[in-house]
XYZ file of C-alpha atoms in Angstrom:
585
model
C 0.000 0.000 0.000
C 1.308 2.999 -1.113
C 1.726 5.443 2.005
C 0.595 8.941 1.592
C -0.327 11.774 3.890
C -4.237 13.288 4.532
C -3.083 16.456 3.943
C -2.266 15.599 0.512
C -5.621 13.756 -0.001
C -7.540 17.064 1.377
C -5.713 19.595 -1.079
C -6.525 16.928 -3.954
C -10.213 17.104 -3.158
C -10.277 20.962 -2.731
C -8.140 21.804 -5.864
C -11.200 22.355 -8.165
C -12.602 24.508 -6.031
C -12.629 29.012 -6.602
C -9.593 29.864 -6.254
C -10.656 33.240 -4.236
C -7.560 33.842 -1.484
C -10.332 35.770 0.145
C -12.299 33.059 1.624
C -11.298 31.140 4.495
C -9.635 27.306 3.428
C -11.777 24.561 3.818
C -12.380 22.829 7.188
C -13.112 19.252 7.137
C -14.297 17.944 10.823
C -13.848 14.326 11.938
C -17.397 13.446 11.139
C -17.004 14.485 7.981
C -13.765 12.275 7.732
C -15.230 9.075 8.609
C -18.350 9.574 6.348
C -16.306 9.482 2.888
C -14.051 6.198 2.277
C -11.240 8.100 0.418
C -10.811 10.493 3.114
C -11.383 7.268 6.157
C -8.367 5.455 3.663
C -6.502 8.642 3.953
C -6.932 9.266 7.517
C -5.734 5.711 8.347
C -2.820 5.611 5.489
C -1.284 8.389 7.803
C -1.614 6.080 11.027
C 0.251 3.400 8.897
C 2.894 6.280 8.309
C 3.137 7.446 11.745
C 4.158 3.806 12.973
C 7.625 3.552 11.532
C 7.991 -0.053 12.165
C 11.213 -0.040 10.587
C 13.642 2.781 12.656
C 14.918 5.333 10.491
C 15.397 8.833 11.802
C 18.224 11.186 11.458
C 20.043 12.684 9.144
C 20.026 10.628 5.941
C 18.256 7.412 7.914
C 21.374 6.942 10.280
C 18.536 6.048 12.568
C 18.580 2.783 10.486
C 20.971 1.256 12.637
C 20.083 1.988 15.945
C 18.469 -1.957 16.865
C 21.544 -3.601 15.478
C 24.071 -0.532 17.485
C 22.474 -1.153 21.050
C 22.158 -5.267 20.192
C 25.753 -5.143 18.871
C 25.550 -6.863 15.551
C 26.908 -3.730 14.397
C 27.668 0.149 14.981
C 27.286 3.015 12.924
C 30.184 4.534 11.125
C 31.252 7.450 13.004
C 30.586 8.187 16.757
C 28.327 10.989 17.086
C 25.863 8.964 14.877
C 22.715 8.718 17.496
C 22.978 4.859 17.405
C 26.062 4.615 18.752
C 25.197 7.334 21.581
C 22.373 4.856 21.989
C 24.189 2.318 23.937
C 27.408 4.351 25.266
C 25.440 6.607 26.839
C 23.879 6.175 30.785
C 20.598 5.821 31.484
C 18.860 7.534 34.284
C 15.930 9.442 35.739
C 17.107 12.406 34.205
C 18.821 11.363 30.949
C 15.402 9.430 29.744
C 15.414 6.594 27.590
C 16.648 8.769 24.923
C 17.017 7.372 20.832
C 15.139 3.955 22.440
C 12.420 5.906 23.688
C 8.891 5.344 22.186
C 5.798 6.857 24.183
C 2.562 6.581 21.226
C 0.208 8.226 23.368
C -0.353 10.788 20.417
C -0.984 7.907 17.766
C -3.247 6.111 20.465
C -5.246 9.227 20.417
C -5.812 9.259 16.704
C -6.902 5.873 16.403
C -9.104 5.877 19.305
C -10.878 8.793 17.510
C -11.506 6.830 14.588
C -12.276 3.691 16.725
C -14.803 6.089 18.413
C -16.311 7.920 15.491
C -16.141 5.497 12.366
C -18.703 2.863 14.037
C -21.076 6.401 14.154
C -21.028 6.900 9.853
C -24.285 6.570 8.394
C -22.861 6.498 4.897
C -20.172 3.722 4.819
C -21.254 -0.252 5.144
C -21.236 -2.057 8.353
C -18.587 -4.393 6.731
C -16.098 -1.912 5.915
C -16.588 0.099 9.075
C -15.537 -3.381 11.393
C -12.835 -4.174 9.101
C -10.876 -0.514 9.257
C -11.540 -0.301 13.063
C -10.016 -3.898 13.515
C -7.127 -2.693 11.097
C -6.557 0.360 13.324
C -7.132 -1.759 16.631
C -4.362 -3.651 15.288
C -1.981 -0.427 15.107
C -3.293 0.651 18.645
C -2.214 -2.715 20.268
C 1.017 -2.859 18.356
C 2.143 0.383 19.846
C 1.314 -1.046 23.243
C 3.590 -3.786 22.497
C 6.325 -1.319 21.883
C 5.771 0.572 24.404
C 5.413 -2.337 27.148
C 8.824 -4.077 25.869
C 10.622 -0.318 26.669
C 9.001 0.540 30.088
C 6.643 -2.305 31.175
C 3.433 -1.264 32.342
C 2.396 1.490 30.971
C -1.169 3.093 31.075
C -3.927 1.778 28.669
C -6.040 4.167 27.209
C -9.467 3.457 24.821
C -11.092 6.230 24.480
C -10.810 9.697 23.211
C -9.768 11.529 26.413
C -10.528 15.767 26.561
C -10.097 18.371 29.616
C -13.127 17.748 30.824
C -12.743 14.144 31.647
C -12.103 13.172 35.533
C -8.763 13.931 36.780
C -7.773 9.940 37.157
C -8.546 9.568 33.229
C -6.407 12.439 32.326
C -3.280 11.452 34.786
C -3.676 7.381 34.356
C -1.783 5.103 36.306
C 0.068 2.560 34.899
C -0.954 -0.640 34.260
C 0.767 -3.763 35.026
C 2.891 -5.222 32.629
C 1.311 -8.399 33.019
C -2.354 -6.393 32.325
C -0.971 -4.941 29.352
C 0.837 -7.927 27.102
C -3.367 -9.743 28.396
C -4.669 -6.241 26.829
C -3.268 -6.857 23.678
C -4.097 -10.404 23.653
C -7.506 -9.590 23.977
C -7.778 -6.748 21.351
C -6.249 -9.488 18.686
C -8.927 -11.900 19.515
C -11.225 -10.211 19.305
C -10.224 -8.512 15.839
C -9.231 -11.854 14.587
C -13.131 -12.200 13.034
C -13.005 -8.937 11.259
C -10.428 -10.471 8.714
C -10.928 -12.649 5.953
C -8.143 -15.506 4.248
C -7.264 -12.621 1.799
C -3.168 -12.227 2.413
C -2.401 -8.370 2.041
C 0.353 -8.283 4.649
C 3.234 -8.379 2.411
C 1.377 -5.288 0.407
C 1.601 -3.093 3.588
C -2.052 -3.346 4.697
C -2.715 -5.714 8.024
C -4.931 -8.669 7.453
C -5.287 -11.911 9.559
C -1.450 -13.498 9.574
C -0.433 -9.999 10.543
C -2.733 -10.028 13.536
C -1.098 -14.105 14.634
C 1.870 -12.889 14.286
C 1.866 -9.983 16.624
C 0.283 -12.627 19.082
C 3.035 -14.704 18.631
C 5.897 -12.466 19.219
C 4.336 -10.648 21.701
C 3.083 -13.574 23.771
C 6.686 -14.923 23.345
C 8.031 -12.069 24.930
C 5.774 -12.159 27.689
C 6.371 -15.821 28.269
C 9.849 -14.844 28.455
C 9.588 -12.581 31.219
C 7.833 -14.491 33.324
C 10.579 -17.550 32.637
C 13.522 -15.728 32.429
C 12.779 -12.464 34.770
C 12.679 -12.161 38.437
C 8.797 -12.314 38.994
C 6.445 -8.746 39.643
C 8.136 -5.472 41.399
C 6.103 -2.479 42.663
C 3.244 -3.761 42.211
C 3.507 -5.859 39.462
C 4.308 -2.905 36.846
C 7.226 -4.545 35.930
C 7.545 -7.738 36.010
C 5.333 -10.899 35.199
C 4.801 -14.052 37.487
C 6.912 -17.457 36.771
C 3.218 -19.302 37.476
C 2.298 -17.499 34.120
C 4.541 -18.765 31.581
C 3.136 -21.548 30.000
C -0.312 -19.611 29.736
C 1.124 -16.971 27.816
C 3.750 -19.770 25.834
C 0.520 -21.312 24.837
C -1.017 -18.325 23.325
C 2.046 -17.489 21.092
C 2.072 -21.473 20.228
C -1.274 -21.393 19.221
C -1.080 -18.484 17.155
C 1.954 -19.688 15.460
C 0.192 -23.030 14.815
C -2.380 -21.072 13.117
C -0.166 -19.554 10.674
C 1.820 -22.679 10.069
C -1.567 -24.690 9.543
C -3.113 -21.683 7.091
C -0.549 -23.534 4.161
C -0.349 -19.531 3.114
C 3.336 -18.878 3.982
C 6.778 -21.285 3.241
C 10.085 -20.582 3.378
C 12.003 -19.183 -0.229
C 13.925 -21.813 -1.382
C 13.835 -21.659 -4.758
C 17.674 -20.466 -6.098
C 20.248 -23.631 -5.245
C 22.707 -21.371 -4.265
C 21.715 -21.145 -0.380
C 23.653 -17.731 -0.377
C 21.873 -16.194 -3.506
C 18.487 -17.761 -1.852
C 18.711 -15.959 1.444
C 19.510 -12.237 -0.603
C 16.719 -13.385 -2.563
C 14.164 -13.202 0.376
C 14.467 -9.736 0.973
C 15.286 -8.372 -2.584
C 12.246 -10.236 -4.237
C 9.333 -8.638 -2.319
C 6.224 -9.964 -2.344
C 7.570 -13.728 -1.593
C 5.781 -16.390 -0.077
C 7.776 -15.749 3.046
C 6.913 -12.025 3.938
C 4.023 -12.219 6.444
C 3.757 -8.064 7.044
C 5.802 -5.275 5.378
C 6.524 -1.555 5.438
C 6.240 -1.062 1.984
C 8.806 1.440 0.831
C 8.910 3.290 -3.263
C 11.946 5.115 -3.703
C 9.731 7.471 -6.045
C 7.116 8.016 -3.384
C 8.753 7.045 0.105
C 12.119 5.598 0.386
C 15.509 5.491 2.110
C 19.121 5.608 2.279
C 20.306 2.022 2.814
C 22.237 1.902 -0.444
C 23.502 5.064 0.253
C 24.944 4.393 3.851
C 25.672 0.533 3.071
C 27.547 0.634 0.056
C 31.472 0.178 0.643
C 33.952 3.005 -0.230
C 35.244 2.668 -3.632
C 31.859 2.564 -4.949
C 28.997 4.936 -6.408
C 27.666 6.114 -2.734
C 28.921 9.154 -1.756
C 28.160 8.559 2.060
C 29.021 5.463 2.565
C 30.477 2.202 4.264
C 28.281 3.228 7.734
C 27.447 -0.305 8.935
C 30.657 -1.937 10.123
C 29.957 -5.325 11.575
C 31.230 -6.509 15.138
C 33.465 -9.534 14.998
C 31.937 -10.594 18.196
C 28.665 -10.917 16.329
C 30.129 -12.851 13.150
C 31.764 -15.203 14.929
C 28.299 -16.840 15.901
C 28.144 -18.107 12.471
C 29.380 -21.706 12.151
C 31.129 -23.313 8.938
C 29.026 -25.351 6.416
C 31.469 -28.520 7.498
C 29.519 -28.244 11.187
C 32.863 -26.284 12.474
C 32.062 -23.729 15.205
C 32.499 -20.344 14.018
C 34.489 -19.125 17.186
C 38.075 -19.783 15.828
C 39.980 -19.568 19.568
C 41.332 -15.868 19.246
C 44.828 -16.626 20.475
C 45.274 -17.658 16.480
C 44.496 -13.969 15.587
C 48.089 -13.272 15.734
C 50.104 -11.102 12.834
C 52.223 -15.048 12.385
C 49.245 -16.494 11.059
C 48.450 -16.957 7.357
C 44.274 -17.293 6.529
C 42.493 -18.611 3.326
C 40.061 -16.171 2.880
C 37.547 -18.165 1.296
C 38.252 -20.310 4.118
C 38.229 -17.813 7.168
C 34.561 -16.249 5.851
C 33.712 -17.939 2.437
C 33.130 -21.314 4.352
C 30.975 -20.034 6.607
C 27.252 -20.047 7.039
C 25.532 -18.486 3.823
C 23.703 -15.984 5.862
C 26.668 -14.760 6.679
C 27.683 -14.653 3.076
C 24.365 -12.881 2.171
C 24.771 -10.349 4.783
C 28.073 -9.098 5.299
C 30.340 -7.458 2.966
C 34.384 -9.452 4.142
C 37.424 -8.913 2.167
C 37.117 -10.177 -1.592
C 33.795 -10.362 -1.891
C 32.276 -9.436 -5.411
C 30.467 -6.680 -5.774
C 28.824 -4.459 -9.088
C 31.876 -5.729 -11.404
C 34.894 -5.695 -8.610
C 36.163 -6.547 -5.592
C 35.262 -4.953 -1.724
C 38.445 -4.753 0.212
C 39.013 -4.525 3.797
C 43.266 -4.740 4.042
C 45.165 -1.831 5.803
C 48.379 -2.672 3.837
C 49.623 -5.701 1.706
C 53.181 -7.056 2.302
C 55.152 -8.114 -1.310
C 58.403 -8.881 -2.294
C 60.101 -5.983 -3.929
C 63.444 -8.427 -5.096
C 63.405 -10.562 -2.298
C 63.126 -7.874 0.386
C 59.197 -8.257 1.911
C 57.701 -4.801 1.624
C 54.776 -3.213 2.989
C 52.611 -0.368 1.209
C 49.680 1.276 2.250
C 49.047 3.314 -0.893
C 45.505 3.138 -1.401
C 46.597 4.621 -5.018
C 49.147 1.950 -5.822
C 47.984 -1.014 -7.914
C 49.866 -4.516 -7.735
C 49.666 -7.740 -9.417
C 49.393 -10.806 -8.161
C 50.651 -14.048 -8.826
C 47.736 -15.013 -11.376
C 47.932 -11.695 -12.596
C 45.054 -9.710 -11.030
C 45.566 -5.876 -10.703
C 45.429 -5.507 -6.438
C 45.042 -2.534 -4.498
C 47.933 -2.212 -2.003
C 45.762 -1.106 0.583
C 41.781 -0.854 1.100
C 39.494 2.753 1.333
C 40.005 3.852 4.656
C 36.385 3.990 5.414
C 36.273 0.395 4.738
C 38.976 0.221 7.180
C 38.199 1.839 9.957
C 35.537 0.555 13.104
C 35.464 -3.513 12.214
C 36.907 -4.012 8.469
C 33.300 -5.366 7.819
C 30.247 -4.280 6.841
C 26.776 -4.882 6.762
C 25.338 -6.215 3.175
C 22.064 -7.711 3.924
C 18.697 -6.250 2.087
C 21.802 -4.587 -0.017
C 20.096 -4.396 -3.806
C 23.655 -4.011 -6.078
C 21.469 -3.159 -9.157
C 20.782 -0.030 -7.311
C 22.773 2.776 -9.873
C 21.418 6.068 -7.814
C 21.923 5.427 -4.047
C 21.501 8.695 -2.971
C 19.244 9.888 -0.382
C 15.725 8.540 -0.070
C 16.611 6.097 -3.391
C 16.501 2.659 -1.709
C 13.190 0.901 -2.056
C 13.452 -2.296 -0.151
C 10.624 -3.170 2.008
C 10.827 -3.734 5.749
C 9.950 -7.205 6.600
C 8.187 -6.527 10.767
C 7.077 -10.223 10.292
C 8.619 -13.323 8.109
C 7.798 -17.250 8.220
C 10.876 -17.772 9.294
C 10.022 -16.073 12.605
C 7.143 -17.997 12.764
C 8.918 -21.289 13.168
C 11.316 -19.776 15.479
C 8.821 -18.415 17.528
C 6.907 -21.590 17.917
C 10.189 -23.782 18.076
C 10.851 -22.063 21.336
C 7.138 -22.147 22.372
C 7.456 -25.773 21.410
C 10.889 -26.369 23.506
C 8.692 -25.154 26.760
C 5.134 -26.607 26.479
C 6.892 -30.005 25.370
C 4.941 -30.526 22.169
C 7.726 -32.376 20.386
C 7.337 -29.796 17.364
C 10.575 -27.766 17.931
C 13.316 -30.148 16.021
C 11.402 -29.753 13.014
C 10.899 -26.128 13.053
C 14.276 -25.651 14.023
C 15.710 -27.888 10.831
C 13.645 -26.525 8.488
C 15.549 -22.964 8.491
C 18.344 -24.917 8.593
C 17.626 -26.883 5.880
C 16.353 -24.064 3.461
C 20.482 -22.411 4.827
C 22.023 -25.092 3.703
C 23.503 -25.796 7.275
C 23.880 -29.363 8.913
C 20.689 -30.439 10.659
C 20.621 -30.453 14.272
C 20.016 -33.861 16.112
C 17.748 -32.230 19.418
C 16.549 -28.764 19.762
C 17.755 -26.981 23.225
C 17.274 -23.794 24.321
C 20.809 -22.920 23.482
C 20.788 -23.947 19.715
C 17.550 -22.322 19.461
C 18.398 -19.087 20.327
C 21.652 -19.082 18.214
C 19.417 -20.152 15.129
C 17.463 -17.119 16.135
C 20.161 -15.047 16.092
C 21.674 -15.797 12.801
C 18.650 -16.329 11.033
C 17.022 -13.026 11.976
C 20.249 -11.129 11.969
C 20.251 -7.772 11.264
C 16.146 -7.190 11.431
C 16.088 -5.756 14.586
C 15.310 -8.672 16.632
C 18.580 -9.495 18.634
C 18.531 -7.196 21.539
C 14.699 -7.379 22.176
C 15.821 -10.809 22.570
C 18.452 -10.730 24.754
C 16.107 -8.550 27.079
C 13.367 -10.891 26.869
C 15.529 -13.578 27.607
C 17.204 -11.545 30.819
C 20.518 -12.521 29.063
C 21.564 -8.542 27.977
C 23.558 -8.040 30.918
C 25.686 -10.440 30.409
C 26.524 -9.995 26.678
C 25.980 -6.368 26.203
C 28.070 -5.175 29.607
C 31.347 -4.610 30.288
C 33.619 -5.348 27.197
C 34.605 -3.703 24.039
C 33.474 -5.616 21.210
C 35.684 -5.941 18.512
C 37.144 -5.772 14.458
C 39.564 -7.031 12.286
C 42.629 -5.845 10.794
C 43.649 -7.245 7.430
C 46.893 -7.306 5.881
C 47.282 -9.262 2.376
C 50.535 -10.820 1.497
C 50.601 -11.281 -2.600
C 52.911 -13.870 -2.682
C 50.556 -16.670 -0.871
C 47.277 -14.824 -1.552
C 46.722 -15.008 1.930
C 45.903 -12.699 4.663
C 47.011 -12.201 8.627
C 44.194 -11.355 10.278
C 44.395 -9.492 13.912
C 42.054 -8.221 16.605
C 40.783 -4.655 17.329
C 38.827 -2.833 19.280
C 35.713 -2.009 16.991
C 34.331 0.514 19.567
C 35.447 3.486 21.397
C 34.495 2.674 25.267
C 33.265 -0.669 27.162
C 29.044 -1.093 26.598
C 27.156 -0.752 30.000
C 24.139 -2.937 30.884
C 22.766 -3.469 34.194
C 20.279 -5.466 35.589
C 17.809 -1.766 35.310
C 18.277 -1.033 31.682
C 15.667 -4.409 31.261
C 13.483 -1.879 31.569
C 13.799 1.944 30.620
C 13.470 4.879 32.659
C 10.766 7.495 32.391
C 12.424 11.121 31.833
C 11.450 13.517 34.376
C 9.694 15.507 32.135
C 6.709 12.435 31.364
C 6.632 12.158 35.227
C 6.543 15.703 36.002
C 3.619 15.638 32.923
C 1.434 12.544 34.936
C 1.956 12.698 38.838
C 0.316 9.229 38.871
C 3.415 7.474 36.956
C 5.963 5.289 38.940
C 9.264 4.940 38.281
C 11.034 1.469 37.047
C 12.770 -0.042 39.622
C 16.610 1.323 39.478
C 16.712 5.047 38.481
């Protein structure tokens, strides 16, 4: 669905009309609204707009990487880039929840108005009045999911609130965080009737498997809180009881059942080259896969991927902004069942590495989503060495020329040394949703859609449902993804294996650190070390490359046992006497 704003929709309708600047400009009142369906369509096109599922913000969309900063799969280019801020800085009382903060209350307030008022239209059918208030129900629970994974309890609101209204409606208290993941529960229930089998997900526009899907990841979550967390504090606003978990492990297993048993969704598998198959996913739109999208047009509404993603050396002229964490890559395994974390005592300047070995061997989403030295890309090569060592008549010498060009043994022209962008941070980069037939990646010309919900997840989701509730049905969720990667099939499912097949499958889509929160495992992961890069250096007489460790970020990450749950800024508490605190600020 193409996204487009009312305002836009109102000066189409009122172009044909006298041009006389005399005469006040047309008014059109919320009654009016929700008695025409282009102007109801255009009213609820801007809620879709106002959602951003997928972060972007910023200048130029550095927002884009904010998920992946704070999870550490990657970091953004250079350090005053918000993302990066985003988990060096502290978190208190009075710094707020800063870049991670999301408080919807204005968006709950437009879609309870049209929740309100669209049931009241005499002119538009019954049937089309319950289907757009389930739609926007939808959008109202799905910002309490993001609001209840930041802060926990936080309070619910259904109606259309004004001055008038009692004092306790206008200042809420929260709710518990157990009342609010049952809240949105409910609300998809009881929408769940308003939609027919008609996909439309992958289009942009919620339907059915968008509304199972939001059950299943946010019952997942909750489940996870009460298994993994340390049961209700004050009050229960943070916090969910261990005596709950299988209820709410249930609900997400049941509603990933659903979608499983619907026969509507499978996993792409259709190119034989596993790494071209997983690109493939996320470059062919519209797949069988894709279970929701933000639908993006770089003619209409785009953004900068290509722009920021693209290595140096290439047509971007803002560019190599993603560099991955070596910490992160070295969760992917080799194809030969090999664990991907080589022991880093061999990181040493003596050692000699295959590159097609050291990366090419490794897991082909890894392949498909990280640009590593050599790999091919629009006609030539991405390089990552600072230097390469050669023998200039039989004395080894080392240049770091980016402008000198060498030949190798099978006579290849070779750079001596790489961009320094490419260099700098990690010495790799993030390539995954990267479209190389993109010729014009400048700003707001990347068109790639934004998958909030894939298949893929699906099995994952009830795989670890599955692992909990005992239903036998986790194995063969688990081996399926595996399968369709090409990787070797796994002989029991554990909670370990599970969540690393999480983590690689889904890397890079914003999942991993709402993850390790849910799972109470950020703290030890994202606190207290420097996570690191790589530092190349080719030697053209063996075609091979030492390969060292660096430190691919400026400071040590912080994460205590509070940041599981944000704080409110002083301001919001200042604005509603009635709001708590989280426990630790």
């Amino acid at each position: 669905m193409k996204k487009f704003l009312l305002f836009i929709i109102l000066l189409a309708l009122f172009a044909g009309c006298e041009n006389d600047l005399e005469k006040e400009p047309p008014f059109i009142s919320e009654s009016q609204i929700f008695e025409q369906e282009p102007l109801t369509e255009a009213y609820i096109s801007d809620l879709y707009t106002r959602m951003n599922f997928q972060e972007l913000g910023g200048l130029a969309h550095l927002g884009m990487g904010l998920f992946s900063a704070v999870g550490a799969e990657h970091v953004n280019f250079a350090n005053w880039q918000y993302p990066n801020g985003a988990y060096r800085r502290q978190y208190t009382a009075i710094t707020g929840p800063g870049n991670l903060d999301r408080w919807a209350y204005v968006n709950i307030r437009e879609m309870n108005v049209l929740i309100e008022q669209l049931p009241n239209s005499s002119s538009l059918s019954q049937e089309y009045i319950n289907s757009r208030v389930a739609e926007v129900r939808f959008l109202r629970a799905y910002e309490y999911f993001e609001m209840v994974r930041r802060f926990g309890g936080v309070p619910i609101i259904t109606k259309v609130l004004s001055q008038d209204d009692p004092e306790e409606e206008i200042f809420p208290d929260r709710n518990t965080e157990k009342e609010v993941y049952d809240f949105i529960y409910s609300e998809l229930n009881e929408i769940l009737p308003a939609f027919s089998d008609a996909k439309t997900g992958a289009a942009g526009r919620v339907d059915r498997y968008t509304v199972l899907m939001l059950q299943s990841r946010a019952m997942l979550y909750a489940a996870s809180i009460a298994n993994f967390g340390n049961g209700p504090e004050i009050e229960g606003l943070v916090g969910i009881s261990s005596g709950d978990a299988m209820t709410y492990y249930q609900r997400s297993y049941d509603a990933s059942k659903a979608i499983v048993d619907s026969g509507q969704f499978s996993l792409v598998n259709d190119i034989s080259d596993k790494v071209e198959n997983y690109k493939s996913i996320f470059l062919n739109e519209g797949n069988d896969e894709v279970i929701f999208a933000e639908v993006f047009d770089p003619e209409i509404r785009g953004h900068s991927f290509e722009l920021l993603a693209t290595p140096q050396g290439f047509k971007s002229t803002w560019n190599a902004n993603f560099p991955v964490l070596y910490d992160f890559v070295e969760l992917f395994d080799f194809t030969d069942g090999r664990t991907g974390m080589i022991p880093r005592n061999q990181l040493t300047a003596d050692n000699r590495w295959d590159i097609s070995d050291f990366f090419g061997n490794r897991d082909p989403r890894f392949r498909a989503s990280v640009f590593y030295p050599e790999v091919p890309l629009q006609g030539s090569k991405v390089y990552f060495h600072t230097s390469t060592i050669y023998d200039d008549n039989g004395t080894m010498v080392e240049s770091s020329n980016t402008n000198e060009l060498l030949t190798r043994p099978d006579g290849e022209q070779w750079p001596a040394a790489a961009p320094p962008r490419n260099v700098r941070n990690t010495a790799l980069l993030l390539s995954k949703r990267f479209d190389e037939s993109n010729q014009n990646p400048e700003l707001g010309r990347s068109g790639q859609d934004f998958y909030l919900f894939r298949y893929a997840e699906t099995l994952l989701n009830m795989a670890e449902a599955s692992l909990y509730l005992g239903t036998g049905e986790a194995l063969d969720a688990l081996n399926e993804i595996r399968e369709r990667a090409g990787m070797p099939l796994r002989t029991e499912a554990t909670e370990e294996n599970i969540r690393h097949e999480r983590q690689i499958e889904l890397c890079f889509e914003e999942h991993r650190f709402w993850d390790l929160i849910r799972w109470r495992a950020a703290d030890g992961i994202l606190n207290g070390e420097i996570k690191k890069g790589l530092v190349f250096k080719y030697y053209l007489d063996t075609n091979q490359y030492s390969i060292t460790l660096k430190n691919g970020e400026q400071q040590e990450r912080q994460f205590g046992p509070e940041r599981y749950y944000l704080p409110f800024p002083q301001g919001r508490l200042a604005d509603n006497p009635n709001l708590i605190q989280n426990p630790g600020y």
